[in-house]
Coordinates of C-alpha atoms and ligand atoms in Angstrom, one line a residue:
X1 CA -30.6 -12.5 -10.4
X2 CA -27.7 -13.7 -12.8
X3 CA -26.2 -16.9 -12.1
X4 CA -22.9 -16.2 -10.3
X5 CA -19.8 -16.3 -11.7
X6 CA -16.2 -17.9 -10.6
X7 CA -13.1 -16.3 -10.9
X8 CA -10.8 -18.9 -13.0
X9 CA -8.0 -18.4 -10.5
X10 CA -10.0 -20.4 -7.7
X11 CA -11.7 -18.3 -4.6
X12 CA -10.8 -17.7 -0.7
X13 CA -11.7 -20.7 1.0
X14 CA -13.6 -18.2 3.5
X15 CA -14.4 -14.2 4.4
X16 CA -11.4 -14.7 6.9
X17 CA -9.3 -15.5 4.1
X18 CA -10.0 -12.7 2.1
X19 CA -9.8 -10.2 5.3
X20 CA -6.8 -11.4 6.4
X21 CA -5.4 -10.7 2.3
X22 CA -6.5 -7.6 2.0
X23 CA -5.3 -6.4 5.0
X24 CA -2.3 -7.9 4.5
X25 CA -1.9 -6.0 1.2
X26 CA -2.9 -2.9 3.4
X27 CA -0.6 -3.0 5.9
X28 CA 3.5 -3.3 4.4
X29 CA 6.0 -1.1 4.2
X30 CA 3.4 1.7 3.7
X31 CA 2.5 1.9 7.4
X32 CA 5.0 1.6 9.0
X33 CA 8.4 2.8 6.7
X34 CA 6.2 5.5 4.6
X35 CA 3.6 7.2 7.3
X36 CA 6.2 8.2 9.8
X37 CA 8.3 9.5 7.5
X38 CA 5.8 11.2 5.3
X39 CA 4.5 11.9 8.7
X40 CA 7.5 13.7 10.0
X41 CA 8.0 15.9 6.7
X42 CA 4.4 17.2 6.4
X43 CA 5.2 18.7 10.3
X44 CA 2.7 16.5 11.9
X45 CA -0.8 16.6 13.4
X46 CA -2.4 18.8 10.8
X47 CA -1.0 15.8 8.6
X48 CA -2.6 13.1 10.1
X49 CA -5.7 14.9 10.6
X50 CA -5.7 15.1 7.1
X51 CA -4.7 11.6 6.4
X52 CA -7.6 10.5 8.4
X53 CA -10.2 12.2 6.7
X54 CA -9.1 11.1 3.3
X55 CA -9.2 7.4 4.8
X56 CA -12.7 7.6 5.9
X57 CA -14.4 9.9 3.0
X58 CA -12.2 8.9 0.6
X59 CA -10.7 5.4 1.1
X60 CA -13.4 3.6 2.5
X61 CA -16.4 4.3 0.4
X62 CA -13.7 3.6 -2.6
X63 CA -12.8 0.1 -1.0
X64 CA -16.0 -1.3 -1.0
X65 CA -16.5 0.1 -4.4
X66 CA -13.2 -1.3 -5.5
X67 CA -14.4 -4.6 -4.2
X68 CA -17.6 -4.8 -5.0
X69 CA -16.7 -4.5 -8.7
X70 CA -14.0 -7.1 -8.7
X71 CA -16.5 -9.9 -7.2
X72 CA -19.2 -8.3 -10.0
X73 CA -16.3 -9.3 -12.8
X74 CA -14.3 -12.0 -11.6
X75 CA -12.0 -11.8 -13.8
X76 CA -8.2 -9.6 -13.6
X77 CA -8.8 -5.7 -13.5
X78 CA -8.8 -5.2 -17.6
X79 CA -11.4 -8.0 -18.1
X80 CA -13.1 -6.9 -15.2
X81 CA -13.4 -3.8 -16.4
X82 CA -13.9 -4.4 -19.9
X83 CA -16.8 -7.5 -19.1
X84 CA -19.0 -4.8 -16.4
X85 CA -18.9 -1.7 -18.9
X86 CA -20.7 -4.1 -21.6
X87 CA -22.7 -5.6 -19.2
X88 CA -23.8 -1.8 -17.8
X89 CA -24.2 -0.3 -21.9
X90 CA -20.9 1.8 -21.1
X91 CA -18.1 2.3 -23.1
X92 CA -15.3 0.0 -23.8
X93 CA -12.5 2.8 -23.0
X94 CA -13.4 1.8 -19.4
X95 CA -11.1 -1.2 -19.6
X96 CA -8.1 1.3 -19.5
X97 CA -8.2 1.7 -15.8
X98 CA -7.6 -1.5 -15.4
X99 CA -4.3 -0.7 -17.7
X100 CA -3.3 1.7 -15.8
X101 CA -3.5 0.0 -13.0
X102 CA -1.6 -2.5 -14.1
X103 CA 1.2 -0.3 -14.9
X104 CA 0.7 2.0 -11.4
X105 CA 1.2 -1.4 -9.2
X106 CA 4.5 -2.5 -11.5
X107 CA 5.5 0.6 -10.7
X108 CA 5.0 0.8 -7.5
X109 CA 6.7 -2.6 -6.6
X110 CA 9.9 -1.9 -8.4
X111 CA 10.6 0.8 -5.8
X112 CA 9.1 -1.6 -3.0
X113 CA 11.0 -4.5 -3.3
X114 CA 14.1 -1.9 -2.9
X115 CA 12.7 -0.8 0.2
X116 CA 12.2 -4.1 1.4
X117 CA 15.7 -5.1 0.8
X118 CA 16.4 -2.2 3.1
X119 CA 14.2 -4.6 5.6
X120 CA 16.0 -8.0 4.6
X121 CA 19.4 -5.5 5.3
X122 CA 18.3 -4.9 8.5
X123 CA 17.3 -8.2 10.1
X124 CA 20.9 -9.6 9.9
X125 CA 22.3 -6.1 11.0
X126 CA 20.0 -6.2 13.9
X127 CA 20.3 -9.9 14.5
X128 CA 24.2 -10.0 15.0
X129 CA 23.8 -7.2 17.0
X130 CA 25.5 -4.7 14.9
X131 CA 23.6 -2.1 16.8
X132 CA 24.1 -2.8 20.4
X133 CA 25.2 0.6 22.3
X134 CA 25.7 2.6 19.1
X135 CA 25.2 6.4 19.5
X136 CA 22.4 7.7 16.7
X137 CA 25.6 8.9 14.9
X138 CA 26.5 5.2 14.6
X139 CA 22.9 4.1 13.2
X140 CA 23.1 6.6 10.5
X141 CA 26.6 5.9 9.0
X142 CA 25.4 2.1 8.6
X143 CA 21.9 3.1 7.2
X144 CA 24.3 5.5 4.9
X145 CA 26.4 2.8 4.4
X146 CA 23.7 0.6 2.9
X147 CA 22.3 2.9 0.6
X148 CA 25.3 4.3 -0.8
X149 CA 26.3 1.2 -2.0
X150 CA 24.4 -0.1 -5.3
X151 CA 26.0 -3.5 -5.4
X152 CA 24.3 -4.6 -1.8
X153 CA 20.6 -2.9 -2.5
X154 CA 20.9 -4.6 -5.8
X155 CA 21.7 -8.4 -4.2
X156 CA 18.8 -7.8 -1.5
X157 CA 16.3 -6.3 -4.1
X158 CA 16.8 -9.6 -6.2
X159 CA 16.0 -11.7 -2.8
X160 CA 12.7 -10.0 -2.4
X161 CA 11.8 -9.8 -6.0
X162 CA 12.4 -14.0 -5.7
X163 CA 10.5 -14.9 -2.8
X164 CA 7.5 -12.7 -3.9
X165 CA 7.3 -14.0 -7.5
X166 CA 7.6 -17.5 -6.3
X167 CA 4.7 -16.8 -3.7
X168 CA 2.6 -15.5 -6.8
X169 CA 3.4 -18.6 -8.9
X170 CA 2.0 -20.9 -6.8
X171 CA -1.6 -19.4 -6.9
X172 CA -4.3 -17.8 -4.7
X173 CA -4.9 -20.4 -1.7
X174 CA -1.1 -22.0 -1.8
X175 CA 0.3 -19.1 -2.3
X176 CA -1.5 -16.1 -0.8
X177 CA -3.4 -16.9 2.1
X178 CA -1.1 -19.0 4.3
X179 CA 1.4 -16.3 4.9
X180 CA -0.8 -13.6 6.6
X181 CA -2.5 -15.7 9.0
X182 CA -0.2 -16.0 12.0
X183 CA 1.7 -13.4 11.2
X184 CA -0.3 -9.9 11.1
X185 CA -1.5 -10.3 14.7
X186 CA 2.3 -11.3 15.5
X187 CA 3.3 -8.1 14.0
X188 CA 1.2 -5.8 16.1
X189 CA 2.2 -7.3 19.0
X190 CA 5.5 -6.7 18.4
X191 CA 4.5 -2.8 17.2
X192 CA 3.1 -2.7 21.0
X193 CA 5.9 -3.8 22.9
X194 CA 7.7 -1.1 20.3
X195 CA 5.6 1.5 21.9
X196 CA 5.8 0.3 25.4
X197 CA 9.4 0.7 25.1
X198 CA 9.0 4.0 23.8
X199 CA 6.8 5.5 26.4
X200 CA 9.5 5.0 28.7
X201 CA 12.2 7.1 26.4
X202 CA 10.9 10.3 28.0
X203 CA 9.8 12.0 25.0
X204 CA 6.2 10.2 24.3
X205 CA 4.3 12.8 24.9
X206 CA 6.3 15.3 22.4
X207 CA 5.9 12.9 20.0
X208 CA 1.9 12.5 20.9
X209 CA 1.6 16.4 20.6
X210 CA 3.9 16.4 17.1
X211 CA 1.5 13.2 16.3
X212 CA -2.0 14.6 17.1
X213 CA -2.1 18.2 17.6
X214 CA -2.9 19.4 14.4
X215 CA -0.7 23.2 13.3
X216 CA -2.3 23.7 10.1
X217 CA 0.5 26.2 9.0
X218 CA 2.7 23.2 8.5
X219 CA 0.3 22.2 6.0
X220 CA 1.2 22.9 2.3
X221 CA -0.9 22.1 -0.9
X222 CA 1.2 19.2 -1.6
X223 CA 0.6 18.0 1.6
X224 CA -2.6 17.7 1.8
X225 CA -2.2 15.8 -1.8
X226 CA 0.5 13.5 -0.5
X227 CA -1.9 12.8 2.3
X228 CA -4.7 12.0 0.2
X229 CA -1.9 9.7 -1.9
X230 CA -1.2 7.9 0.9
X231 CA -4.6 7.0 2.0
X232 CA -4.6 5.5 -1.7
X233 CA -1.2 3.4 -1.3
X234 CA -2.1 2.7 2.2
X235 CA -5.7 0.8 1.8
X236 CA -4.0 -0.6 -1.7
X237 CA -6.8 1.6 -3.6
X238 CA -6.9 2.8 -7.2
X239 CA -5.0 -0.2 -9.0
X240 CA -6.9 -3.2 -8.9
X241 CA -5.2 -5.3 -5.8
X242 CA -7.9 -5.0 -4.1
X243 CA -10.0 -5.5 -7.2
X244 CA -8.0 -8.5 -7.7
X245 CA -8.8 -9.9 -4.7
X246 CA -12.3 -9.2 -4.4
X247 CA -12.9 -10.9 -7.3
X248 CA -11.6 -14.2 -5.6
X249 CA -14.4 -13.3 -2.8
X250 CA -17.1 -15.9 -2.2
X251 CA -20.5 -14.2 -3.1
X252 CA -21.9 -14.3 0.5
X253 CA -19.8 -11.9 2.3
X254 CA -20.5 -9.1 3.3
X255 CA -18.2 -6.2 2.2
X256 CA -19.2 -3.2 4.1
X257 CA -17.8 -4.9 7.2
X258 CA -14.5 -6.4 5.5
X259 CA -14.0 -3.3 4.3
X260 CA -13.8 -1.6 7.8
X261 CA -12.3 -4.1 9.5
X262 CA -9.6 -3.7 6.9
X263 CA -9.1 0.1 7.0
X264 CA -9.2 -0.2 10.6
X265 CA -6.1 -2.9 11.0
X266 CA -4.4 -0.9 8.7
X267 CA -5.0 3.0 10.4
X268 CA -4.3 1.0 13.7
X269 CA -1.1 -0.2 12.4
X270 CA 0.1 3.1 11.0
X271 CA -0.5 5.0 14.5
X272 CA 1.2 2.4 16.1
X273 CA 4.2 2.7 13.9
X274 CA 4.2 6.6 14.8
X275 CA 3.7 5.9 17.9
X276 CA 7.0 3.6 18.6
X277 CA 8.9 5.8 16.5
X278 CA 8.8 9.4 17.1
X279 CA 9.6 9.2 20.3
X280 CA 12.7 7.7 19.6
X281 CA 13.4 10.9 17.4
X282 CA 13.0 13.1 20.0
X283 CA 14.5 11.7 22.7
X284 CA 17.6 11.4 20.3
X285 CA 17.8 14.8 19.3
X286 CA 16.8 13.7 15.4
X287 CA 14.9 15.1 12.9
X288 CA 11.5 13.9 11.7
X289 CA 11.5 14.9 8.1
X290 CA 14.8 12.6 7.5
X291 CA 13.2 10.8 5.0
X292 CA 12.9 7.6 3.6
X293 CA 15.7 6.2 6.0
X294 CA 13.5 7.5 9.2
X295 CA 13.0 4.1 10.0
X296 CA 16.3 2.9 9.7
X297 CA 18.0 5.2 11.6
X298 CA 15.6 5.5 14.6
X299 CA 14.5 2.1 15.6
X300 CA 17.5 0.7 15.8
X301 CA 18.8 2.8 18.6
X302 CA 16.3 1.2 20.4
X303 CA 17.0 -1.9 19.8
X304 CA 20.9 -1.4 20.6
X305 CA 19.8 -0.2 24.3
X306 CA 17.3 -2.6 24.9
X307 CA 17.7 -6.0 26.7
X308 CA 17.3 -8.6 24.4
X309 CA 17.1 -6.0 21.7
X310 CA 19.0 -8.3 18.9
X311 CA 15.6 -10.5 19.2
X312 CA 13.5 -7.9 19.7
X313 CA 14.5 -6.0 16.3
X314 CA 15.3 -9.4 14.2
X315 CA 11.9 -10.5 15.4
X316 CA 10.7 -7.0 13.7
X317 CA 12.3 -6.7 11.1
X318 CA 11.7 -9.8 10.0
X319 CA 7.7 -9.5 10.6
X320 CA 8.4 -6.2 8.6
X321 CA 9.7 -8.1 5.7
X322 CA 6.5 -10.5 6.1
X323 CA 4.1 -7.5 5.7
X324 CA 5.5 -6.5 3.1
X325 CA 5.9 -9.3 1.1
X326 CA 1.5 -9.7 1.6
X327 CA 1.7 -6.2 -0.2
X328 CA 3.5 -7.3 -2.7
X329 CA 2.1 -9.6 -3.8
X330 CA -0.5 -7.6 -4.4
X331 CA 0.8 -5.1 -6.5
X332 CA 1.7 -7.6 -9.0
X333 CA -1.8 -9.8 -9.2
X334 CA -3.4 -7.9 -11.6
X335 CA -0.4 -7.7 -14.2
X336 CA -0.1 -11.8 -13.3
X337 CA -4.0 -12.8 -13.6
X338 CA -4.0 -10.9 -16.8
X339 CA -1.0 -13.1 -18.4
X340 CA -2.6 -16.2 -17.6
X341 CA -6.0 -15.1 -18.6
X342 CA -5.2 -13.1 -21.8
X343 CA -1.8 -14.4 -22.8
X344 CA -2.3 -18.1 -22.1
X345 CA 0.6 -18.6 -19.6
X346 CA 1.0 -20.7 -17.0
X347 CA 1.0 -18.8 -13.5
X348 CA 4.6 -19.8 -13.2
X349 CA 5.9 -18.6 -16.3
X350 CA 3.6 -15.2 -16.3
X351 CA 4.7 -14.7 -12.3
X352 CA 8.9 -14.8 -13.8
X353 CA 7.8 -12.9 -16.9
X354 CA 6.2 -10.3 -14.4
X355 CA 8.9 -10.7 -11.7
X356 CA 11.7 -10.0 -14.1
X357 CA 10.7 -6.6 -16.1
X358 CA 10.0 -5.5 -12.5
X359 CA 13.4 -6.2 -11.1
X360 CA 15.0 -4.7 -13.6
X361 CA 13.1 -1.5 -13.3
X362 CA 14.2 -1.5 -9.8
X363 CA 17.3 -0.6 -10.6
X364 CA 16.4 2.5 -11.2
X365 CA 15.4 3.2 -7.5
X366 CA 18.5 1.4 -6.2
X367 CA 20.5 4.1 -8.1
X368 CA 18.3 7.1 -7.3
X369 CA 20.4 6.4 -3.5
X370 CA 24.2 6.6 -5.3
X371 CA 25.1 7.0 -8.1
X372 CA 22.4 8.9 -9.5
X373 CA 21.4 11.0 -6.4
X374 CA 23.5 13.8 -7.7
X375 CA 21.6 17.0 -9.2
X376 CA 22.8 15.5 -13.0
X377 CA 19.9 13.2 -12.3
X378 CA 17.2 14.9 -11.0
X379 CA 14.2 16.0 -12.9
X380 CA 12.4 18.8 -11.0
X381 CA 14.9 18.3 -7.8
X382 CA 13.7 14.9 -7.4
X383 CA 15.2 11.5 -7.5
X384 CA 13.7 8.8 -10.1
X385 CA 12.3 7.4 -7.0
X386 CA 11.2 10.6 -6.1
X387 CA 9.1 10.7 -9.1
X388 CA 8.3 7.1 -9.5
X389 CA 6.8 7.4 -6.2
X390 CA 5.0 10.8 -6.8
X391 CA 3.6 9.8 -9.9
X392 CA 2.5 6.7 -9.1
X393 CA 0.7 7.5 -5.4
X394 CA -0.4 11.1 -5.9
X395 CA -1.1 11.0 -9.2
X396 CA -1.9 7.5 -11.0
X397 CA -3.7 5.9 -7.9
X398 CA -6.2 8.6 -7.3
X399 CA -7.2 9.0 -10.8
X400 CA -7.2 5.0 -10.7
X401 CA -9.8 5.4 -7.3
X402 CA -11.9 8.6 -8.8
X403 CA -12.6 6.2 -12.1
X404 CA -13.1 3.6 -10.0
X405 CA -16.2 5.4 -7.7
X406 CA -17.4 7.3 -10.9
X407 CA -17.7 3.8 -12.3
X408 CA -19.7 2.5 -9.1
X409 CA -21.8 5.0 -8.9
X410 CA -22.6 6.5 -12.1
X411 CA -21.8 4.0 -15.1
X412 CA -23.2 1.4 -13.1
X413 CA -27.0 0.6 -12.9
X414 CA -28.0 1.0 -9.2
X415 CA -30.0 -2.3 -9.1
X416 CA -26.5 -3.4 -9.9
X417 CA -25.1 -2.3 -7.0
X418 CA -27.5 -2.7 -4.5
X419 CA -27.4 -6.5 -5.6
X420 CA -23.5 -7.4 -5.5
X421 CA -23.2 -4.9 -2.0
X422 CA -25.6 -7.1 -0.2
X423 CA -26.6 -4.6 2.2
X424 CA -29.7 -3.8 1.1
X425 CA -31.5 -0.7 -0.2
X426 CA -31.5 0.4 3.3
X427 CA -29.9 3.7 5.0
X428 CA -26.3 2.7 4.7
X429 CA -26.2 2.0 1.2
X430 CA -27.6 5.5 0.6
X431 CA -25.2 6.5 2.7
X432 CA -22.7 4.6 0.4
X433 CA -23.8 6.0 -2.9
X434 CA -24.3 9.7 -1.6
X435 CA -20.8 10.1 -0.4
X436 CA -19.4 7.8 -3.3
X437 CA -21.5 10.0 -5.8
X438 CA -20.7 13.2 -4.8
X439 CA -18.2 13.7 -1.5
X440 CA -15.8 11.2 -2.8
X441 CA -15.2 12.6 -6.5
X442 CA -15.2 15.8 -5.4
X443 CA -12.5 16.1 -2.9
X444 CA -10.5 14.1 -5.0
X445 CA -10.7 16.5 -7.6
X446 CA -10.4 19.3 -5.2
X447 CA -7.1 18.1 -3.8
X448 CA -6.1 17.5 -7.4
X449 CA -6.5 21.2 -8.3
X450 CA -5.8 22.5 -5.4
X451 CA -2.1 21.1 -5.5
X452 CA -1.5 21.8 -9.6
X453 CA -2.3 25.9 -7.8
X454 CA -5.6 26.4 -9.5
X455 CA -7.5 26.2 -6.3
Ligands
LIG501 N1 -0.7 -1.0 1.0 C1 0.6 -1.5 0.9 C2 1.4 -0.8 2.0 O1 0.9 0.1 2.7 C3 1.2 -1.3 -0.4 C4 0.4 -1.8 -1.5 C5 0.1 -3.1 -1.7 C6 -0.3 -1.1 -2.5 N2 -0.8 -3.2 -2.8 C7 -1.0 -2.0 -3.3 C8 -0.4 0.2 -2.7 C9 -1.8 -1.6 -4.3 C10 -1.1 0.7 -3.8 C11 -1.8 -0.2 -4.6 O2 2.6 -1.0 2.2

């Protein structure tokens, strides 16, 4: 055995600690903003269906992968990267996933701190009670009413961007850790009193059918692509967050079952979040594929006809905005730990550095909403964040996670792995590698070709 190593950026103080981080990067705005409505355009249960497979052959033998290489390197993704392919005789181009990476979560958190504004938007709206006894006429004029107008997005999109660089400046234990602790379980509280209420709207079981019985003519190629996408962007796979973190994981624990308990918080939070909502389109005559505002423009009816509904949806929002700003901190780890590790900056100058290019690129998405929504701005009939958020999920983060498992399992030595898994040489790490080897690559590819029409 080597002596083991120590990640310069300090470790979890314990395997909570990291569980509770990575699942807090899990479950954000991806669960319960993205899955319904991606939900509700891909027609349903055939969706889900789908969804869940991807999360169980795809996502979880990639997470512990994913870990398990980040606690092997200690260091950000790009060292990380860069430090096992020398150590395993591999090439040095290896190092470029962790690049890319880098790149896909920047990405990806210049359009989430928009949505998240959205979120910060919504707890005062829901708080002063903006919503009480509106009609679900009235709830879409003020969701419209939001997005249409840059100069508000912009002013909440800077107050996310703030409190999540200032989180990430002050370092893994002060920073990270504390925030997720009380608040996750609070969260799914809240999603079940959500659902309780909805049960009673008279359309739960429509939306249990729409949710669970699977019509597989709904089902394009690009859905079963953005399904696979989102299994990615759900479990924070393919970009080196949860690389990141595991390479602030003690050497002791044990990552098979972090891993589940982690894709299972994360799948329970998501079903939830379908759950509380559809029935609320249903019973209200809406439609599930309205998009990226689905959120926004159901929940709140609820929470103008219930009693006590002001608390009830600031309390949500607000845990909302608390999930997502664990994700987001996440995204923008790597890009951080590489600053101070490569560039020789303080955490506090790389976390503005970091924090500022992002912001700006926000902009972009804040205008995809107004004033460039028109067709003048769209490349291939989408929006910038259209394509920001294609390219990044169902392109750049499966690629990220196929590299990732071909990395595990074929570049790496298997003594390697069977060491820094901890689980033995027994029946479930051959379980491990046979489905990393061979199921995992291949349906990623397969859904790959399969949406590009060659399959
Ligand atoms: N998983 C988060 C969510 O569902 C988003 C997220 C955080 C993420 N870190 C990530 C997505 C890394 C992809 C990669 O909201």
């Amino acid at each position: 055995m080597r002596p083991s190593r120590e990640a310069i950026h300090g470790q979890w103080s314990s395997r909570w600690a990291f569980v509770l981080a990575a699942t807090g990067s899990a479950v954000g705005l991806g669960n319960i903003w993205k899955f319904p409505y991606i939900t509700g355009e891909h027609g349903g249960g055939a969706f889900v269906l789908i969804y869940l497979a991807c999360i169980v052959l795809i996502g979880i033998p990639i997470m512990m992968a994913e870990i398990m290489l980040g606690r092997r390197g200690r260091r950000s993704p790009i060292n990380t990267m860069r430090h096992l392919a020398q150590e395993e005789g591999r090439h040095g181009f290896w190092r470029y996933l962790g690049w890319m990476g880098i790149l896909a979560g920047f990405l990806i958190l210049s359009y989430y701190s928009v949505i998240a504004g959205w979120a910060l938007a919504y707890l005062v709206r829901t708080g002063s009670g903006v919503f009480t006894g509106l009609t679900a006429d009235g709830v879409n004029n003020i969701f419209y009413s939001l997005v249409a107008d840059p100069e508000r997005l912009l002013a909440w999109h800077t107050l996310f961007m703030v409190m999540t660089m200032v989180v990430v400046a002050r370092g893994v234990r002060s920073g990270l850790e504390r925030a997720v602790r009380y608040l996750m379980p609070l969260l799914l509280v809240l999603l079940l009193v959500l659902v309780g209420y909805s049960m009673n709207t008279g359309a739960f079981q429509q939306a249990l059918v729409f949710l669970f019985s699977p019509d597989f003519s709904k089902l394009s190629p690009n859905s079963v692509l953005i399904a696979m996408g989102h299994a990615f962007f759900t479990l924070s796979l393919g970009m080196g967050a949860i690389m990141v973190y595991g390479s602030y994981l003690p050497r002791h624990v044990s990552i098979t079952r972090a891993t589940f308990t982690i894709a299972g918080a994360d799948t329970l939070v998501a079903l939830l979040a379908g759950m509380a909502i559809f029935p609320i389109v249903f019973a209200n005559g809406l439609t599930p594929g309205a998009g990226p505002g689905l959120i926004f423009q159901t929940l709140p009816i609820a929470f103008g006809r219930m009693p006590g509904g002001e608390f009830f949806g600031a309390l949500f929002f607000l845990l909302l905005i608390f999930a997502a700003w664990t994700s987001a901190i996440s995204l923008i780890e790597p890009l951080v730990a590489y600053l101070v590790e490569n560039m020789r900056m303080s955490r506090v100058m790389a976390a503005t550095l970091a924090g500022m290019v992002t912001w700006l690129f926000g902009l972009g998405t804040i205008f995809s909403f107004n004033i460039w929504s028109g067709d003048r701005y769209k490349l291939f009939g989408l929006t910038f964040f259209d394509l920001l958020d294609y390219l990044t999920v169902n392109i750049m983060l499966p690629l990220g996670g196929l590299l990732i498992a071909v990395f595990a399992v074929w570049a790496m030595r298997r003594e390697s792995s069977v060491s820094e898994l901890g689980i033995g040489d027994g029946r479930l790490y051959r379980a491990w590698r046979f489905v990393t080897r061979y199921i995992t690559p291949v349906a990623v590819s397969l859904i790959f070709l399969h949406a590009i029409g060659v399959l």
